[in-house]
JSON list of C-alpha atoms in Angstrom, two decimals:
[
{"chain": "B", "resi": 26, "resn": "UNK", "atom": "CA", "xyz": [2.80, 5.03, -38.19]},
{"chain": "B", "resi": 27, "resn": "UNK", "atom": "CA", "xyz": [-0.71, 3.72, -37.15]},
{"chain": "B", "resi": 28, "resn": "UNK", "atom": "CA", "xyz": [0.44, 0.25, -36.68]},
{"chain": "B", "resi": 29, "resn": "UNK", "atom": "CA", "xyz": [3.23, 1.61, -34.10]},
{"chain": "B", "resi": 30, "resn": "UNK", "atom": "CA", "xyz": [0.32, 3.51, -32.48]},
{"chain": "B", "resi": 31, "resn": "UNK", "atom": "CA", "xyz": [-1.76, 0.30, -32.08]},
{"chain": "B", "resi": 32, "resn": "UNK", "atom": "CA", "xyz": [1.09, -1.71, -30.64]},
{"chain": "B", "resi": 33, "resn": "UNK", "atom": "CA", "xyz": [1.83, 1.26, -28.33]},
{"chain": "B", "resi": 34, "resn": "UNK", "atom": "CA", "xyz": [-1.64, 1.38, -27.13]},
{"chain": "B", "resi": 35, "resn": "UNK", "atom": "CA", "xyz": [-1.83, -2.23, -26.54]},
{"chain": "B", "resi": 36, "resn": "UNK", "atom": "CA", "xyz": [1.52, -2.33, -24.44]},
{"chain": "B", "resi": 37, "resn": "UNK", "atom": "CA", "xyz": [-0.18, 0.74, -22.68]},
{"chain": "B", "resi": 38, "resn": "UNK", "atom": "CA", "xyz": [-3.25, -1.14, -21.57]},
{"chain": "B", "resi": 39, "resn": "UNK", "atom": "CA", "xyz": [-1.44, -4.24, -20.56]},
{"chain": "B", "resi": 40, "resn": "UNK", "atom": "CA", "xyz": [1.02, -2.04, -18.48]},
{"chain": "B", "resi": 41, "resn": "UNK", "atom": "CA", "xyz": [-2.27, -0.23, -16.74]},
{"chain": "B", "resi": 42, "resn": "UNK", "atom": "CA", "xyz": [-3.92, -3.60, -16.00]},
{"chain": "B", "resi": 43, "resn": "UNK", "atom": "CA", "xyz": [-0.51, -5.10, -14.58]},
{"chain": "B", "resi": 44, "resn": "UNK", "atom": "CA", "xyz": [-0.11, -2.01, -12.15]},
{"chain": "B", "resi": 45, "resn": "UNK", "atom": "CA", "xyz": [-3.87, -2.38, -11.32]},
{"chain": "B", "resi": 46, "resn": "UNK", "atom": "CA", "xyz": [-3.22, -6.07, -10.23]},
{"chain": "B", "resi": 47, "resn": "UNK", "atom": "CA", "xyz": [0.01, -4.89, -8.49]},
{"chain": "B", "resi": 48, "resn": "UNK", "atom": "CA", "xyz": [-1.93, -2.57, -6.36]},
{"chain": "B", "resi": 49, "resn": "UNK", "atom": "CA", "xyz": [-4.60, -4.90, -5.29]},
{"chain": "B", "resi": 50, "resn": "UNK", "atom": "CA", "xyz": [-1.93, -7.52, -4.50]},
{"chain": "B", "resi": 51, "resn": "UNK", "atom": "CA", "xyz": [-0.10, -5.34, -2.06]},
{"chain": "B", "resi": 52, "resn": "UNK", "atom": "CA", "xyz": [-2.99, -4.18, -0.03]},
{"chain": "B", "resi": 53, "resn": "UNK", "atom": "CA", "xyz": [-2.76, -5.41, 3.67]},
{"chain": "B", "resi": 54, "resn": "UNK", "atom": "CA", "xyz": [-5.44, -7.49, 5.33]},
{"chain": "B", "resi": 55, "resn": "UNK", "atom": "CA", "xyz": [-8.15, -5.47, 6.97]},
{"chain": "B", "resi": 56, "resn": "UNK", "atom": "CA", "xyz": [-6.67, -4.09, 10.34]},
{"chain": "B", "resi": 57, "resn": "UNK", "atom": "CA", "xyz": [-8.85, -2.90, 13.13]},
{"chain": "B", "resi": 58, "resn": "UNK", "atom": "CA", "xyz": [-7.09, 0.54, 13.51]},
{"chain": "B", "resi": 59, "resn": "UNK", "atom": "CA", "xyz": [-8.62, 0.77, 17.13]},
{"chain": "B", "resi": 60, "resn": "UNK", "atom": "CA", "xyz": [-6.42, -2.18, 18.22]},
{"chain": "B", "resi": 61, "resn": "UNK", "atom": "CA", "xyz": [-3.23, -1.18, 16.64]},
{"chain": "B", "resi": 62, "resn": "UNK", "atom": "CA", "xyz": [-0.38, 0.23, 19.34]},
{"chain": "B", "resi": 63, "resn": "UNK", "atom": "CA", "xyz": [1.55, 3.24, 18.60]},
{"chain": "B", "resi": 64, "resn": "UNK", "atom": "CA", "xyz": [5.56, 3.43, 18.64]},
{"chain": "B", "resi": 65, "resn": "UNK", "atom": "CA", "xyz": [5.32, 5.03, 22.22]},
{"chain": "B", "resi": 66, "resn": "UNK", "atom": "CA", "xyz": [2.89, 2.26, 23.60]},
{"chain": "B", "resi": 67, "resn": "UNK", "atom": "CA", "xyz": [5.29, -0.43, 22.20]},
{"chain": "B", "resi": 68, "resn": "UNK", "atom": "CA", "xyz": [8.46, 1.41, 23.94]},
{"chain": "B", "resi": 69, "resn": "UNK", "atom": "CA", "xyz": [6.53, 1.58, 27.25]},
{"chain": "B", "resi": 70, "resn": "UNK", "atom": "CA", "xyz": [5.17, -1.97, 27.14]},
{"chain": "B", "resi": 71, "resn": "UNK", "atom": "CA", "xyz": [8.60, -3.56, 26.45]},
{"chain": "B", "resi": 72, "resn": "UNK", "atom": "CA", "xyz": [10.27, -0.91, 28.72]},
{"chain": "B", "resi": 73, "resn": "UNK", "atom": "CA", "xyz": [13.08, 0.02, 26.18]},
{"chain": "B", "resi": 74, "resn": "UNK", "atom": "CA", "xyz": [14.23, 3.24, 25.07]},
{"chain": "B", "resi": 75, "resn": "UNK", "atom": "CA", "xyz": [13.70, 4.88, 21.83]},
{"chain": "B", "resi": 76, "resn": "UNK", "atom": "CA", "xyz": [17.10, 4.13, 20.72]},
{"chain": "B", "resi": 77, "resn": "UNK", "atom": "CA", "xyz": [16.65, 0.36, 21.37]},
{"chain": "B", "resi": 78, "resn": "UNK", "atom": "CA", "xyz": [13.27, 0.45, 19.49]},
{"chain": "B", "resi": 79, "resn": "UNK", "atom": "CA", "xyz": [14.93, 2.02, 16.45]},
{"chain": "B", "resi": 80, "resn": "UNK", "atom": "CA", "xyz": [17.68, -0.50, 16.43]},
{"chain": "B", "resi": 81, "resn": "UNK", "atom": "CA", "xyz": [15.15, -3.40, 16.91]},
{"chain": "B", "resi": 82, "resn": "UNK", "atom": "CA", "xyz": [13.14, -1.96, 13.92]},
{"chain": "B", "resi": 83, "resn": "UNK", "atom": "CA", "xyz": [16.63, -1.59, 11.90]},
{"chain": "B", "resi": 84, "resn": "UNK", "atom": "CA", "xyz": [17.78, -5.11, 12.48]},
{"chain": "B", "resi": 85, "resn": "UNK", "atom": "CA", "xyz": [14.18, -6.61, 11.56]},
{"chain": "B", "resi": 86, "resn": "UNK", "atom": "CA", "xyz": [13.34, -7.86, 15.31]},
{"chain": "B", "resi": 87, "resn": "UNK", "atom": "CA", "xyz": [10.38, -5.45, 15.10]},
{"chain": "B", "resi": 88, "resn": "UNK", "atom": "CA", "xyz": [8.50, -4.96, 11.97]},
{"chain": "B", "resi": 89, "resn": "UNK", "atom": "CA", "xyz": [6.23, -2.26, 12.37]},
{"chain": "B", "resi": 90, "resn": "UNK", "atom": "CA", "xyz": [2.81, -1.44, 10.09]},
{"chain": "B", "resi": 91, "resn": "UNK", "atom": "CA", "xyz": [3.80, 1.84, 8.32]},
{"chain": "B", "resi": 92, "resn": "UNK", "atom": "CA", "xyz": [1.25, 4.48, 7.88]},
{"chain": "B", "resi": 93, "resn": "UNK", "atom": "CA", "xyz": [3.34, 7.42, 6.13]},
{"chain": "B", "resi": 94, "resn": "UNK", "atom": "CA", "xyz": [6.17, 7.81, 8.53]},
{"chain": "B", "resi": 95, "resn": "UNK", "atom": "CA", "xyz": [4.21, 6.30, 11.67]},
{"chain": "B", "resi": 96, "resn": "UNK", "atom": "CA", "xyz": [4.68, 2.68, 12.99]},
{"chain": "B", "resi": 97, "resn": "UNK", "atom": "CA", "xyz": [2.02, 0.78, 14.31]},
{"chain": "B", "resi": 98, "resn": "UNK", "atom": "CA", "xyz": [1.81, -2.85, 15.56]},
{"chain": "B", "resi": 99, "resn": "UNK", "atom": "CA", "xyz": [-0.96, -5.31, 16.39]},
{"chain": "B", "resi": 100, "resn": "UNK", "atom": "CA", "xyz": [-0.67, -6.67, 19.94]},
{"chain": "B", "resi": 101, "resn": "UNK", "atom": "CA", "xyz": [-0.14, -10.62, 18.44]},
{"chain": "B", "resi": 102, "resn": "UNK", "atom": "CA", "xyz": [2.45, -9.47, 16.14]},
{"chain": "B", "resi": 103, "resn": "UNK", "atom": "CA", "xyz": [4.37, -7.87, 18.83]},
{"chain": "B", "resi": 104, "resn": "UNK", "atom": "CA", "xyz": [4.15, -10.97, 20.88]},
{"chain": "B", "resi": 105, "resn": "UNK", "atom": "CA", "xyz": [4.96, -13.28, 18.13]},
{"chain": "B", "resi": 106, "resn": "UNK", "atom": "CA", "xyz": [8.24, -10.80, 17.18]},
{"chain": "B", "resi": 107, "resn": "UNK", "atom": "CA", "xyz": [9.16, -10.92, 20.91]},
{"chain": "B", "resi": 108, "resn": "UNK", "atom": "CA", "xyz": [8.65, -14.84, 21.15]},
{"chain": "B", "resi": 109, "resn": "UNK", "atom": "CA", "xyz": [10.86, -15.27, 17.81]},
{"chain": "B", "resi": 110, "resn": "UNK", "atom": "CA", "xyz": [13.51, -13.10, 19.22]},
{"chain": "B", "resi": 111, "resn": "UNK", "atom": "CA", "xyz": [13.71, -14.62, 22.72]},
{"chain": "B", "resi": 112, "resn": "UNK", "atom": "CA", "xyz": [14.08, -17.99, 20.88]},
{"chain": "B", "resi": 113, "resn": "UNK", "atom": "CA", "xyz": [16.93, -17.03, 18.53]},
{"chain": "B", "resi": 114, "resn": "UNK", "atom": "CA", "xyz": [18.72, -15.34, 21.76]},
{"chain": "B", "resi": 115, "resn": "UNK", "atom": "CA", "xyz": [18.44, -11.84, 20.17]},
{"chain": "B", "resi": 116, "resn": "UNK", "atom": "CA", "xyz": [16.66, -10.35, 23.43]}
]
């Protein structure tokens, strides 16, 4: 019985360390929150409707930075997304 507990404890520690590594691997690069554009700012800048915005996000044309249920964009990411879409003939 004690051998089983020792094995289970070592498995637990291994899984715990793997989770900690996974958490640090998924953290985004430092983002200046003051330079992020909101969903409504993107809609206004692109001159599109909310419906078009939602469709573009769903289709992967726009890839927001999600914080909870809110969408944000960096200016350069937005420009890149629009440039790629124009090159592909999507917009």
